[in-house]
Short mmCIF file of C-alpha atoms in Angstrom, two decimals:
data_model
loop_
_atom_site.label_atom_id
_atom_site.label_comp_id
_atom_site.label_asym_id
_atom_site.label_seq_id
_atom_site.Cartn_x
_atom_site.Cartn_y
_atom_site.Cartn_z
CA UNK A 1 109.77 178.23 72.42
CA UNK A 2 107.10 177.73 70.46
CA UNK A 3 105.99 180.60 69.28
CA UNK A 4 102.08 180.77 71.26
CA UNK A 5 104.43 181.31 74.06
CA UNK A 6 105.24 184.91 72.60
CA UNK A 7 103.49 187.95 71.02
CA UNK A 8 100.36 187.20 71.39
CA UNK A 9 99.84 187.47 74.76
CA UNK A 10 98.92 189.25 71.65
CA UNK A 11 87.54 193.46 90.50
CA UNK A 12 85.40 195.53 90.53
CA UNK A 13 81.77 196.10 91.42
CA UNK A 14 78.44 196.53 88.38
CA UNK A 15 78.00 199.41 85.84
CA UNK A 16 76.97 202.07 86.99
CA UNK A 17 73.54 203.06 86.38
CA UNK A 18 74.99 206.62 84.28
CA UNK A 19 76.95 204.17 81.79
CA UNK A 20 73.33 201.13 81.32
CA UNK A 21 72.98 202.15 77.30
CA UNK A 22 76.48 200.22 77.31
CA UNK A 23 74.84 197.34 78.91
CA UNK A 24 71.75 196.89 76.92
CA UNK A 25 72.64 198.05 73.63
CA UNK A 26 70.77 194.65 71.74
CA UNK A 27 73.64 194.16 69.28
CA UNK A 28 76.72 196.11 66.92
CA UNK A 29 74.01 197.99 65.53
CA UNK A 30 72.12 199.39 68.53
CA UNK A 31 69.40 198.45 69.98
CA UNK A 32 65.81 198.97 71.17
CA UNK A 33 68.02 200.37 74.56
CA UNK A 34 70.99 201.45 73.12
CA UNK A 35 72.35 205.40 72.30
CA UNK A 36 73.99 206.97 69.78
CA UNK A 37 77.52 206.09 70.65
CA UNK A 38 76.51 202.57 70.72
CA UNK A 39 76.10 202.59 66.82
CA UNK A 40 78.26 202.79 64.32
CA UNK A 41 79.68 205.21 61.51
CA UNK A 42 77.37 205.14 59.49
CA UNK A 43 74.90 205.91 61.80
CA UNK A 44 76.46 208.28 63.42
CA UNK A 45 77.08 210.16 60.31
CA UNK A 46 73.36 210.57 59.35
CA UNK A 47 72.78 211.91 63.07
CA UNK A 48 75.76 214.65 62.32
CA UNK A 49 74.32 215.35 58.27
CA UNK A 50 70.40 216.24 60.00
CA UNK A 51 72.10 218.36 62.08
CA UNK A 52 70.67 215.90 65.25
CA UNK A 53 74.25 215.56 66.89
CA UNK A 54 77.36 217.64 66.27
CA UNK A 55 81.46 215.58 66.68
CA UNK A 56 81.86 218.15 69.80
CA UNK A 57 78.22 216.43 70.71
CA UNK A 58 79.73 212.76 70.14
CA UNK A 59 83.13 213.23 71.73
CA UNK A 60 81.34 215.20 74.92
CA UNK A 61 79.91 211.68 75.30
CA UNK A 62 82.37 209.31 75.20
CA UNK A 63 84.63 211.46 77.07
CA UNK A 64 81.81 211.15 80.36
CA UNK A 65 81.36 207.51 79.38
CA UNK A 66 84.92 206.69 80.04
CA UNK A 67 85.15 209.27 83.16
CA UNK A 68 81.82 206.60 83.96
CA UNK A 69 83.22 202.68 82.74
CA UNK A 70 86.72 203.59 82.43
CA UNK A 71 88.12 205.44 85.08
CA UNK A 72 85.05 205.21 87.34
CA UNK A 73 82.32 201.71 87.88
CA UNK A 74 84.47 198.64 86.64
CA UNK A 75 87.12 200.96 85.60
CA UNK A 76 88.03 198.60 82.76
CA UNK A 77 91.29 200.90 82.20
CA UNK A 78 91.56 200.56 79.00
CA UNK A 79 93.08 204.59 77.81
CA UNK A 80 96.57 205.27 79.38
CA UNK A 81 95.88 208.86 78.00
CA UNK A 82 93.16 211.46 76.82
CA UNK A 83 93.87 213.89 74.00
CA UNK A 84 93.20 217.73 76.10
CA UNK A 85 92.35 218.38 72.20
CA UNK A 86 89.51 216.34 71.24
CA UNK A 87 86.79 219.43 71.72
CA UNK A 88 88.82 221.41 70.03
CA UNK A 89 89.02 219.42 67.12
CA UNK A 90 85.50 218.35 66.99
CA UNK A 91 84.43 221.84 67.32
CA UNK A 92 86.90 222.33 63.94
CA UNK A 93 85.37 219.98 62.02
CA UNK A 94 81.44 220.65 63.05
CA UNK A 95 82.38 224.46 61.34
CA UNK A 96 84.20 222.40 58.08
CA UNK A 97 81.00 220.53 58.06
CA UNK A 98 78.44 223.71 58.23
CA UNK A 99 80.66 224.81 55.24
CA UNK A 100 80.29 221.82 53.46
CA UNK A 101 83.61 220.83 53.73
CA UNK A 102 83.71 216.98 54.94
CA UNK A 103 87.67 215.54 54.99
CA UNK A 104 86.90 212.58 55.07
CA UNK A 105 84.52 208.85 55.05
CA UNK A 106 85.37 209.54 59.57
CA UNK A 107 84.69 212.93 59.48
CA UNK A 108 83.68 214.25 62.80
CA UNK A 109 84.09 210.40 64.13
CA UNK A 110 86.47 209.42 67.14
CA UNK A 111 88.40 207.46 66.86
CA UNK A 112 91.03 205.86 70.41
CA UNK A 113 94.57 204.21 68.87
CA UNK A 114 96.61 202.01 70.97
CA UNK A 115 100.27 204.26 72.68
CA UNK A 116 102.41 203.34 70.24
CA UNK A 117 101.12 205.06 67.82
CA UNK A 118 103.16 208.25 67.24
CA UNK A 119 100.95 211.68 67.00
CA UNK A 120 102.50 214.79 66.61
CA UNK A 121 100.43 216.25 69.26
CA UNK A 122 100.39 216.94 72.88
CA UNK A 123 100.04 213.04 73.42
CA UNK A 124 102.89 210.72 75.04
CA UNK A 125 103.65 207.35 73.04
CA UNK A 126 104.89 205.29 74.97
CA UNK A 127 104.31 201.36 73.83
CA UNK A 128 102.77 200.98 77.51
CA UNK A 129 107.23 202.05 79.17
CA UNK A 130 107.58 204.72 81.87
CA UNK A 131 111.07 204.59 80.03
CA UNK A 132 108.87 206.68 77.06
CA UNK A 133 106.92 208.34 79.67
CA UNK A 134 106.04 212.73 78.52
CA UNK A 135 107.91 211.43 75.69
CA UNK A 136 106.42 213.27 72.53
CA UNK A 137 106.90 212.41 69.31
CA UNK A 138 108.54 214.41 66.67
CA UNK A 139 105.60 214.03 64.08
CA UNK A 140 102.62 211.97 63.09
CA UNK A 141 103.03 208.18 62.38
CA UNK A 142 101.42 208.02 58.73
CA UNK A 143 98.05 206.02 60.09
CA UNK A 144 97.28 209.02 62.29
CA UNK A 145 97.54 211.20 59.48
CA UNK A 146 95.67 208.61 57.08
CA UNK A 147 93.17 209.82 60.53
CA UNK A 148 92.92 213.19 59.91
CA UNK A 149 92.89 213.77 56.47
CA UNK A 150 89.55 211.18 57.11
CA UNK A 151 87.71 213.63 59.39
CA UNK A 152 88.69 211.31 62.20
CA UNK A 153 88.69 213.09 65.81
CA UNK A 154 91.85 211.35 67.67
CA UNK A 155 90.45 211.49 71.24
CA UNK A 156 93.01 208.80 72.81
CA UNK A 157 95.35 205.92 73.00
CA UNK A 158 94.81 202.87 74.91
CA UNK A 159 96.77 200.67 77.66
CA UNK A 160 98.56 197.64 75.65
CA UNK A 161 100.26 194.29 76.93
CA UNK A 162 103.72 196.57 77.63
CA UNK A 163 106.08 196.69 74.44
CA UNK A 164 103.77 195.24 72.65
CA UNK A 165 103.98 191.88 74.18
CA UNK A 166 107.98 191.29 73.83
CA UNK A 167 109.04 192.44 76.44
CA UNK A 168 108.87 188.72 78.44
CA UNK A 169 108.94 185.22 78.81
CA UNK A 170 106.53 185.28 81.13
CA UNK A 171 104.19 188.36 80.54
CA UNK A 172 100.73 189.38 81.79
CA UNK A 173 98.74 190.88 78.56
CA UNK A 174 96.57 193.96 79.02
CA UNK A 175 99.47 195.62 81.91
CA UNK A 176 102.89 197.81 81.12
CA UNK A 177 104.19 199.95 83.58
CA UNK A 178 102.15 203.31 82.93
CA UNK A 179 99.06 202.69 82.56
CA UNK A 180 98.88 199.28 84.00
CA UNK A 181 96.13 196.05 84.20
CA UNK A 182 93.47 196.11 81.74
CA UNK A 183 90.15 194.61 82.61
CA UNK A 184 87.79 192.42 80.51
CA UNK A 185 84.57 193.69 80.38
CA UNK A 186 82.53 190.62 80.46
CA UNK A 187 84.00 190.18 83.30
CA UNK A 188 86.47 192.58 85.38
CA UNK A 189 88.40 189.92 86.96
CA UNK A 190 89.87 188.53 83.42
CA UNK A 191 91.88 189.34 80.79
CA UNK A 192 91.86 191.15 77.54
CA UNK A 193 94.70 189.11 75.82
CA UNK A 194 97.11 191.40 73.89
CA UNK A 195 99.04 193.32 72.81
CA UNK A 196 96.57 195.38 71.76
CA UNK A 197 94.61 194.69 75.29
CA UNK A 198 92.80 198.98 75.39
CA UNK A 199 91.67 199.07 72.03
CA UNK A 200 89.18 195.71 72.28
CA UNK A 201 88.18 196.57 75.36
CA UNK A 202 87.74 200.03 74.94
CA UNK A 203 85.75 198.73 71.81
CA UNK A 204 84.11 196.18 73.85
CA UNK A 205 83.32 198.99 76.55
CA UNK A 206 81.69 201.38 73.89
CA UNK A 207 85.17 204.26 75.05
CA UNK A 208 84.73 205.40 71.17
CA UNK A 209 83.10 204.44 68.10
CA UNK A 210 86.78 203.06 67.11
CA UNK A 211 89.86 201.60 67.72
CA UNK A 212 92.88 200.80 65.95
CA UNK A 213 95.28 198.58 67.30
CA UNK A 214 98.46 196.98 66.13
CA UNK A 215 99.69 193.42 65.28
CA UNK A 216 102.71 191.33 64.93
CA UNK A 217 101.02 187.48 65.71
CA UNK A 218 97.60 187.65 67.51
CA UNK A 219 97.52 190.88 69.22
CA UNK A 220 94.58 192.35 66.75
CA UNK A 221 92.77 189.35 66.32
CA UNK A 222 93.41 188.07 70.01
CA UNK A 223 91.92 190.60 71.85
CA UNK A 224 88.89 190.80 69.38
CA UNK A 225 88.36 187.52 69.82
CA UNK A 226 88.90 188.03 73.88
CA UNK A 227 86.29 190.89 73.95
CA UNK A 228 83.86 190.20 72.01
CA UNK A 229 84.78 192.59 68.82
CA UNK A 230 85.44 192.56 64.80
CA UNK A 231 89.69 193.04 64.12
CA UNK A 232 90.86 193.11 60.89
CA UNK A 233 94.62 192.12 60.98
CA UNK A 234 95.69 193.75 57.24
CA UNK A 235 98.19 192.50 54.44
CA UNK A 236 101.73 193.28 55.13
CA UNK A 237 101.93 196.80 53.16
CA UNK A 238 98.54 197.49 52.88
CA UNK A 239 98.61 199.37 56.04
CA UNK A 240 101.85 201.68 56.76
CA UNK A 241 104.07 200.68 59.78
CA UNK A 242 106.54 204.64 60.00
CA UNK A 243 105.72 205.91 63.38
CA UNK A 244 104.78 202.98 65.26
CA UNK A 245 107.13 201.70 67.49
CA UNK A 246 107.65 198.36 65.99
CA UNK A 247 108.66 194.65 67.00
CA UNK A 248 109.42 193.54 64.17
CA UNK A 249 109.42 194.37 60.29
CA UNK A 250 108.32 191.12 58.96
CA UNK A 251 104.86 190.40 60.25
CA UNK A 252 103.77 194.42 62.05
CA UNK A 253 100.48 196.12 60.70
CA UNK A 254 98.01 198.07 62.17
CA UNK A 255 94.62 197.22 61.73
CA UNK A 256 90.70 197.89 62.51
CA UNK A 257 89.68 197.01 65.89
CA UNK A 258 85.96 197.65 66.05
CA UNK A 259 81.90 196.53 66.71
CA UNK A 260 80.71 195.67 63.01
CA UNK A 261 82.20 194.70 60.11
CA UNK A 262 81.37 197.18 58.26
CA UNK A 263 83.16 199.93 60.31
CA UNK A 264 86.08 197.56 60.17
CA UNK A 265 85.81 198.31 56.02
CA UNK A 266 85.54 202.04 56.55
CA UNK A 267 88.03 202.98 58.81
CA UNK A 268 90.57 200.11 56.69
CA UNK A 269 89.85 201.98 54.03
CA UNK A 270 90.72 205.12 55.03
CA UNK A 271 94.60 204.25 57.10
CA UNK A 272 94.97 202.19 53.85
CA UNK A 273 97.55 204.00 51.49
CA UNK A 274 101.40 204.15 50.08
CA UNK A 275 103.69 205.39 52.16
CA UNK A 276 107.63 206.06 51.24
CA UNK A 277 108.91 205.76 54.09
CA UNK A 278 107.91 201.96 54.80
CA UNK A 279 108.71 200.26 51.27
CA UNK A 280 106.11 197.15 52.41
CA UNK A 281 103.55 199.11 51.08
CA UNK A 282 105.08 199.36 47.26
CA UNK A 283 103.81 196.42 47.47
CA UNK A 284 100.11 197.41 47.77
CA UNK A 285 100.44 199.59 44.90
CA UNK A 286 96.93 200.31 43.44
CA UNK A 287 95.83 197.37 46.44
CA UNK A 288 93.85 199.80 48.51
CA UNK A 289 89.73 198.77 47.92
CA UNK A 290 86.99 200.57 48.38
CA UNK A 291 85.59 198.10 51.08
CA UNK A 292 82.63 199.08 52.29
CA UNK A 293 81.37 197.91 48.74
CA UNK A 294 82.13 194.33 50.26
CA UNK A 295 79.78 195.30 52.56
CA UNK A 296 76.80 192.76 51.41
CA UNK A 297 74.52 190.37 52.38
CA UNK A 298 75.25 187.40 49.44
CA UNK A 299 78.89 187.77 50.86
CA UNK A 300 79.56 184.02 51.21
CA UNK A 301 76.97 182.70 48.31
CA UNK A 302 79.25 180.55 46.15
CA UNK A 303 82.30 180.57 48.38
CA UNK A 304 84.49 177.65 48.44
CA UNK A 305 85.99 177.51 52.82
CA UNK A 306 88.56 175.31 53.87
CA UNK A 307 87.61 174.80 57.72
CA UNK A 308 91.30 174.29 59.60
CA UNK A 309 89.95 171.51 61.79
CA UNK A 310 94.14 171.13 62.61
CA UNK A 311 93.33 174.40 64.50
CA UNK A 312 90.29 172.33 66.29
CA UNK A 313 90.60 170.60 69.02
CA UNK A 314 92.01 173.29 72.36
CA UNK A 315 88.33 173.71 74.15
CA UNK A 316 85.49 171.87 73.41
CA UNK A 317 83.14 174.14 75.22
CA UNK A 318 84.21 176.87 71.80
CA UNK A 319 84.23 173.89 69.10
CA UNK A 320 81.05 173.04 69.66
CA UNK A 321 80.25 177.62 69.72
CA UNK A 322 81.79 176.89 66.36
CA UNK A 323 80.85 173.99 64.64
CA UNK A 324 77.13 175.94 65.16
CA UNK A 325 78.39 178.47 62.85
CA UNK A 326 79.57 177.11 60.33
CA UNK A 327 76.55 176.00 59.79
CA UNK A 328 75.26 179.74 59.71
CA UNK A 329 77.93 179.84 56.29
CA UNK A 330 76.43 176.87 54.87
CA UNK A 331 73.40 178.37 55.48
CA UNK A 332 74.19 181.63 53.83
CA UNK A 333 75.58 179.54 50.43
CA UNK A 334 78.97 178.85 51.49
CA UNK A 335 80.75 175.73 50.20
CA UNK A 336 82.64 174.12 53.68
CA UNK A 337 85.50 171.52 53.11
CA UNK A 338 87.79 169.96 56.01
CA UNK A 339 90.97 170.43 56.15
CA UNK A 340 94.30 170.53 57.75
CA UNK A 341 96.79 173.59 57.15
CA UNK A 342 99.48 172.53 56.01
CA UNK A 343 103.45 172.90 57.65
CA UNK A 344 101.99 174.60 61.04
CA UNK A 345 104.89 173.20 63.44
CA UNK A 346 107.56 174.27 60.87
CA UNK A 347 108.27 177.75 61.86
CA UNK A 348 107.67 178.32 65.72
CA UNK A 349 111.04 178.75 66.93
CA UNK A 350 112.14 180.21 63.30
CA UNK A 351 109.41 182.46 63.97
CA UNK A 352 111.07 183.59 67.68
CA UNK A 353 114.22 183.83 65.99
CA UNK A 354 113.13 186.38 63.43
CA UNK A 355 111.58 188.80 65.44
CA UNK A 356 114.10 189.00 68.37
CA UNK A 357 116.79 189.94 65.04
CA UNK A 358 114.44 192.71 64.30
CA UNK A 359 113.32 193.90 67.83
CA UNK A 360 116.80 196.07 68.05
CA UNK A 361 117.05 197.03 65.20
CA UNK A 362 113.88 198.65 64.20
CA UNK A 363 113.51 199.92 67.87
CA UNK A 364 116.35 201.89 67.45
CA UNK A 365 115.21 202.95 64.50
CA UNK A 366 111.54 204.01 65.65
CA UNK A 367 113.30 205.86 68.91
CA UNK A 368 115.95 208.23 66.33
CA UNK A 369 113.51 209.00 63.76
CA UNK A 370 110.24 209.80 65.67
CA UNK A 371 111.54 210.71 69.28
CA UNK A 372 114.55 211.55 69.17
CA UNK A 373 115.09 213.99 72.46
CA UNK A 374 113.74 210.92 75.01
CA UNK A 375 116.16 209.38 77.06
CA UNK A 376 116.45 206.31 76.31
CA UNK A 377 118.42 205.82 72.23
CA UNK A 378 119.40 201.83 72.51
CA UNK A 379 117.31 199.07 73.00
CA UNK A 380 120.25 198.24 76.04
CA UNK A 381 119.37 201.85 77.43
CA UNK A 382 115.96 200.55 77.79
CA UNK A 383 116.54 196.96 80.05
CA UNK A 384 118.29 199.72 81.57
CA UNK A 385 115.59 201.84 82.30
CA UNK A 386 114.10 198.93 83.16
CA UNK A 387 116.01 197.01 85.78
CA UNK A 388 116.81 201.19 87.71
CA UNK A 389 113.03 201.14 88.12
CA UNK A 390 112.37 197.54 88.88
CA UNK A 391 109.91 197.93 91.65
CA UNK A 392 107.79 199.52 89.06
CA UNK A 393 108.78 198.33 85.68
CA UNK A 394 109.86 194.62 86.75
CA UNK A 395 106.93 193.99 89.72
CA UNK A 396 105.15 191.21 87.32
CA UNK A 397 107.46 190.06 85.00
CA UNK A 398 110.73 190.22 83.81
CA UNK A 399 112.45 191.68 80.42
CA UNK A 400 113.28 188.40 79.11
CA UNK A 401 112.99 188.96 75.37
CA UNK A 402 114.85 192.85 75.49
CA UNK A 403 117.60 191.02 77.02
CA UNK A 404 117.59 188.21 74.55
CA UNK A 405 116.89 190.77 71.59
CA UNK A 406 120.11 193.24 72.71
CA UNK A 407 122.28 189.65 71.77
CA UNK A 408 120.97 189.12 68.10
CA UNK A 409 124.06 190.10 65.83
CA UNK A 410 121.90 192.23 63.60
CA UNK A 411 119.89 192.21 60.25
CA UNK A 412 122.82 190.78 58.21
CA UNK A 413 122.71 187.66 60.30
CA UNK A 414 122.77 184.61 58.58
CA UNK A 415 119.90 182.31 61.30
CA UNK A 416 118.55 185.52 60.54
CA UNK A 417 118.63 184.77 56.79
CA UNK A 418 117.60 181.29 56.98
CA UNK A 419 114.72 182.15 59.24
CA UNK A 420 113.38 184.71 57.72
CA UNK A 421 113.39 182.41 54.36
CA UNK A 422 111.82 179.35 56.36
CA UNK A 423 108.65 181.17 57.71
CA UNK A 424 108.28 182.62 54.36
CA UNK A 425 108.19 179.19 52.47
CA UNK A 426 106.27 176.82 55.41
CA UNK A 427 103.62 179.84 55.97
CA UNK A 428 103.10 180.94 52.30
CA UNK A 429 103.59 179.23 49.28
CA UNK A 430 103.83 175.41 51.47
CA UNK A 431 101.42 176.32 54.05
CA UNK A 432 98.17 178.76 53.54
CA UNK A 433 99.37 179.51 49.70
CA UNK A 434 99.67 175.66 49.06
CA UNK A 435 96.30 174.38 50.85
CA UNK A 436 93.55 177.08 49.40
CA UNK A 437 95.27 175.80 45.16
CA UNK A 438 94.80 172.52 46.12
CA UNK A 439 90.91 172.48 47.51
CA UNK A 440 90.96 175.77 45.51
CA UNK A 441 89.55 177.81 48.11
CA UNK A 442 88.28 181.16 48.85
CA UNK A 443 89.07 181.20 52.93
CA UNK A 444 90.47 179.04 55.51
CA UNK A 445 88.09 179.86 59.12
CA UNK A 446 88.58 177.95 62.55
CA UNK A 447 88.09 179.02 66.06
CA UNK A 448 90.13 182.56 66.59
CA UNK A 449 91.47 181.50 70.31
CA UNK A 450 90.62 180.53 73.02
CA UNK A 451 88.66 182.95 75.56
CA UNK A 452 89.17 184.84 78.64
CA UNK A 453 91.55 183.65 81.13
CA UNK A 454 91.82 184.83 84.94
CA UNK A 455 94.76 187.42 85.21
CA UNK A 456 97.48 186.15 86.73
CA UNK A 457 100.32 187.88 87.67
CA UNK A 458 102.00 184.31 89.36
CA UNK A 459 102.19 181.96 87.20
CA UNK A 460 101.80 184.73 84.13
CA UNK A 461 99.01 184.48 80.69
CA UNK A 462 97.87 180.59 80.22
CA UNK A 463 95.46 181.43 77.69
CA UNK A 464 93.59 178.24 75.29
CA UNK A 465 94.72 177.96 71.06
CA UNK A 466 95.10 180.08 68.28
CA UNK A 467 94.79 180.54 64.54
CA UNK A 468 96.58 183.91 64.48
CA UNK A 469 100.03 182.34 63.21
CA UNK A 470 99.54 181.38 59.62
CA UNK A 471 98.39 184.69 58.67
CA UNK A 472 100.90 186.33 60.70
CA UNK A 473 103.91 184.93 59.47
CA UNK A 474 102.88 184.91 55.97
CA UNK A 475 102.35 188.45 56.04
CA UNK A 476 98.03 188.11 54.85
CA UNK A 477 95.05 189.31 55.91
CA UNK A 478 93.13 188.30 58.87
CA UNK A 479 90.06 188.56 60.23
CA UNK A 480 87.97 187.29 63.95
CA UNK A 481 83.79 188.09 64.02
CA UNK A 482 82.16 187.62 67.03
CA UNK A 483 80.51 184.03 67.38
CA UNK A 484 79.44 183.04 70.60
CA UNK A 485 80.04 182.33 74.42
CA UNK A 486 81.44 180.07 76.59
CA UNK A 487 80.04 180.97 80.05
CA UNK A 488 79.61 184.18 79.25
CA UNK A 489 82.86 185.01 77.49
CA UNK A 490 82.63 186.13 73.80
CA UNK A 491 84.83 183.24 71.57
CA UNK A 492 85.48 184.49 67.99
CA UNK A 493 85.68 183.19 64.36
CA UNK A 494 88.44 183.71 62.04
CA UNK A 495 88.13 184.06 57.77
CA UNK A 496 91.71 184.01 56.99
CA UNK A 497 92.74 184.28 52.56
CA UNK A 498 96.48 184.80 50.75
CA UNK A 499 97.96 188.71 50.36
CA UNK A 500 94.78 191.21 49.43
CA UNK A 501 91.96 189.66 50.21
CA UNK A 502 90.99 191.90 51.92
CA UNK A 503 87.53 192.85 49.91
CA UNK A 504 86.79 189.18 49.74
CA UNK A 505 86.86 188.46 53.59
CA UNK A 506 85.67 191.26 54.63
CA UNK A 507 82.37 190.34 52.11
CA UNK A 508 82.65 186.76 53.82
CA UNK A 509 82.43 188.00 57.35
CA UNK A 510 79.84 190.92 56.79
CA UNK A 511 77.77 188.44 55.31
CA UNK A 512 77.97 185.75 58.60
CA UNK A 513 77.54 188.70 60.71
CA UNK A 514 74.57 189.64 59.01
CA UNK A 515 73.09 186.39 59.14
CA UNK A 516 74.00 185.42 62.83
CA UNK A 517 74.15 188.26 64.89
CA UNK A 518 76.10 187.18 67.80
CA UNK A 519 77.62 190.21 69.44
CA UNK A 520 75.64 191.52 72.67
CA UNK A 521 77.31 194.17 74.74
CA UNK A 522 78.86 193.83 77.77
CA UNK A 523 77.56 193.91 81.49
CA UNK A 524 80.84 194.58 83.59
CA UNK A 525 79.84 191.30 85.81
CA UNK A 526 83.06 191.33 88.53
CA UNK A 527 83.48 187.99 86.93
CA UNK A 528 82.04 184.35 85.78
CA UNK A 529 79.36 183.11 86.51
CA UNK A 530 80.12 179.19 86.80
CA UNK A 531 77.27 177.12 88.11
CA UNK A 532 78.99 174.10 89.36
#
C-alpha cells in the first residue's frame, strides 16, 4: 500500500439568514460585512481591552453560530461536543481582565480542539470512537494545559476521522462512529479531508477564533487546504504529544488551524514548549520562538525558494492556480528555482510499516496513562468492540489497519527499526535537507493537495495529489495557506523547510497571504455549481 492511501484521509440547504456574516466575510481579517466572529485574535483582544466586548459575550456568540450553522441550517457537523463550563470559564477570565491579570496572549479567546486531545474536564476524549464514548481523561494533555495557561477558553471538541484515519484501508474522511460525517462548508456534499476534519470545517465556518488539529501525515495540512484555511504542522518535538490519542510517536504532532497566518503564529507560540512527558520535546529546548515577530510583510524578500515540480501534475486546474501564485511570490522578492525533491518514492511502504508498528504500543500507553477507567485497555479490545458493534462502527468501512497493527511484534522488531531508519534517511538527509543544501534554498513550495472530493461511502476517499509526506515522514515543518479556488473549492499552497524553521516559514507564508488575500468565507452551497 502506498502512503497516500492511509493517513491523510489525513446535503443540505443554504445558510440561514442568522449566520449571513460568515458568508459575507471578505477575507480572514473580516471586511465590510464581517462580524467580530470572523476576525482574528488581535482584533478580538482589542475589543475586549477597550471594554466593547467580553469573553463571555464572544463565547455566547460562537455558541449561537454553532447552533445555527453546525447543528442546524447547513449542518456542518464539525463540533462533536461542547464544553458545558465554557461560559463560566469566560466569566472568570473577564473578571481577571478587569483586575488587570491577563494570563497570556489568548486571554478570553475561544478555541476548539480535536477530539483526540485529552481534557480533564466534563468533556470526553474519544478519537471519534464509540469504544471511548463518555470516557473522560484523568488529566489535561500538555497542549490543553498550555492553552489554559495562555488564557484560552476551550469551548468544545471537533469531530475527526475516527482513530485519526488509521482504522481502515477504505476509509471515508471526516466520519466517526461517535460524531458522524463532517461536511465541507464550500460544498456540503464534498469531503473535508482528514483526519482533523472538524477543526478544518469549524474554522472555515467561523465556529471559534482558533482550532487545534493533529497530524501524522497530512491530517492538518490537507483539511486546512480543502477547507480554505491556514494550517501549521510543526517540527516533531516543538509541540508535546503527551495526552493526545496517538498513531505513531515518530510522526505525530499537534498544530494550529486558523483563518489567518497571524492567528496561527500566535497559537503556535502558545502551545509550543518542553514537556518532561514527551522526550521528543527535549530536542526543542530553546527552539520555541515569538512567532508573531515573524509576521513581516517583507518576509519573502530575498528568500530562495524551490518549486517542487515533482508535486505538480495531479490536476491541471490546481497547477494553474499555483502557477499564478508563484508570480505573487516573485513580486514580493522571492527567488524561485524549479527543483525535484529527491527520493520521495523510497519511503511509501516503509512509512506504513512504521505507523503500524508504533500504533498499538503508543495507543495502549495512552489508555493506561490517561484513561485507565476506559472499558477498552488494548488494541484487541477495540477491535472486539467494533466487531460487537459492527452495525454502528463498521457500517461504512472496516478496521484493517487496527487488525494489522495488532499483529505487529513491537518496537524491538528489526523490520520496524530498518523501516524507521529508511524513512529518516530518504526524507531528511537524502530528501528535504539534500535539495535545500544543494540548491541553497530557504524553503520548498508546491500545491498542498487536491480539491475536496465527493463524500462516497461506496468507494471511500478519492482525493488528488498531496505534498504532505516529505515533511511528515521527516518530522519537518509545513505551512499551508489559501491560494485560490477551483470551481469554488479551496486550493492551498505549501511552504516546507528543514527542522525548526517555523519562524522563517511563517514569515514567508504571512508575506504571501498579505500580498494575495485569496481566502474568502464559504457560502455553504449544497453542491459545486459547475457549468457543463
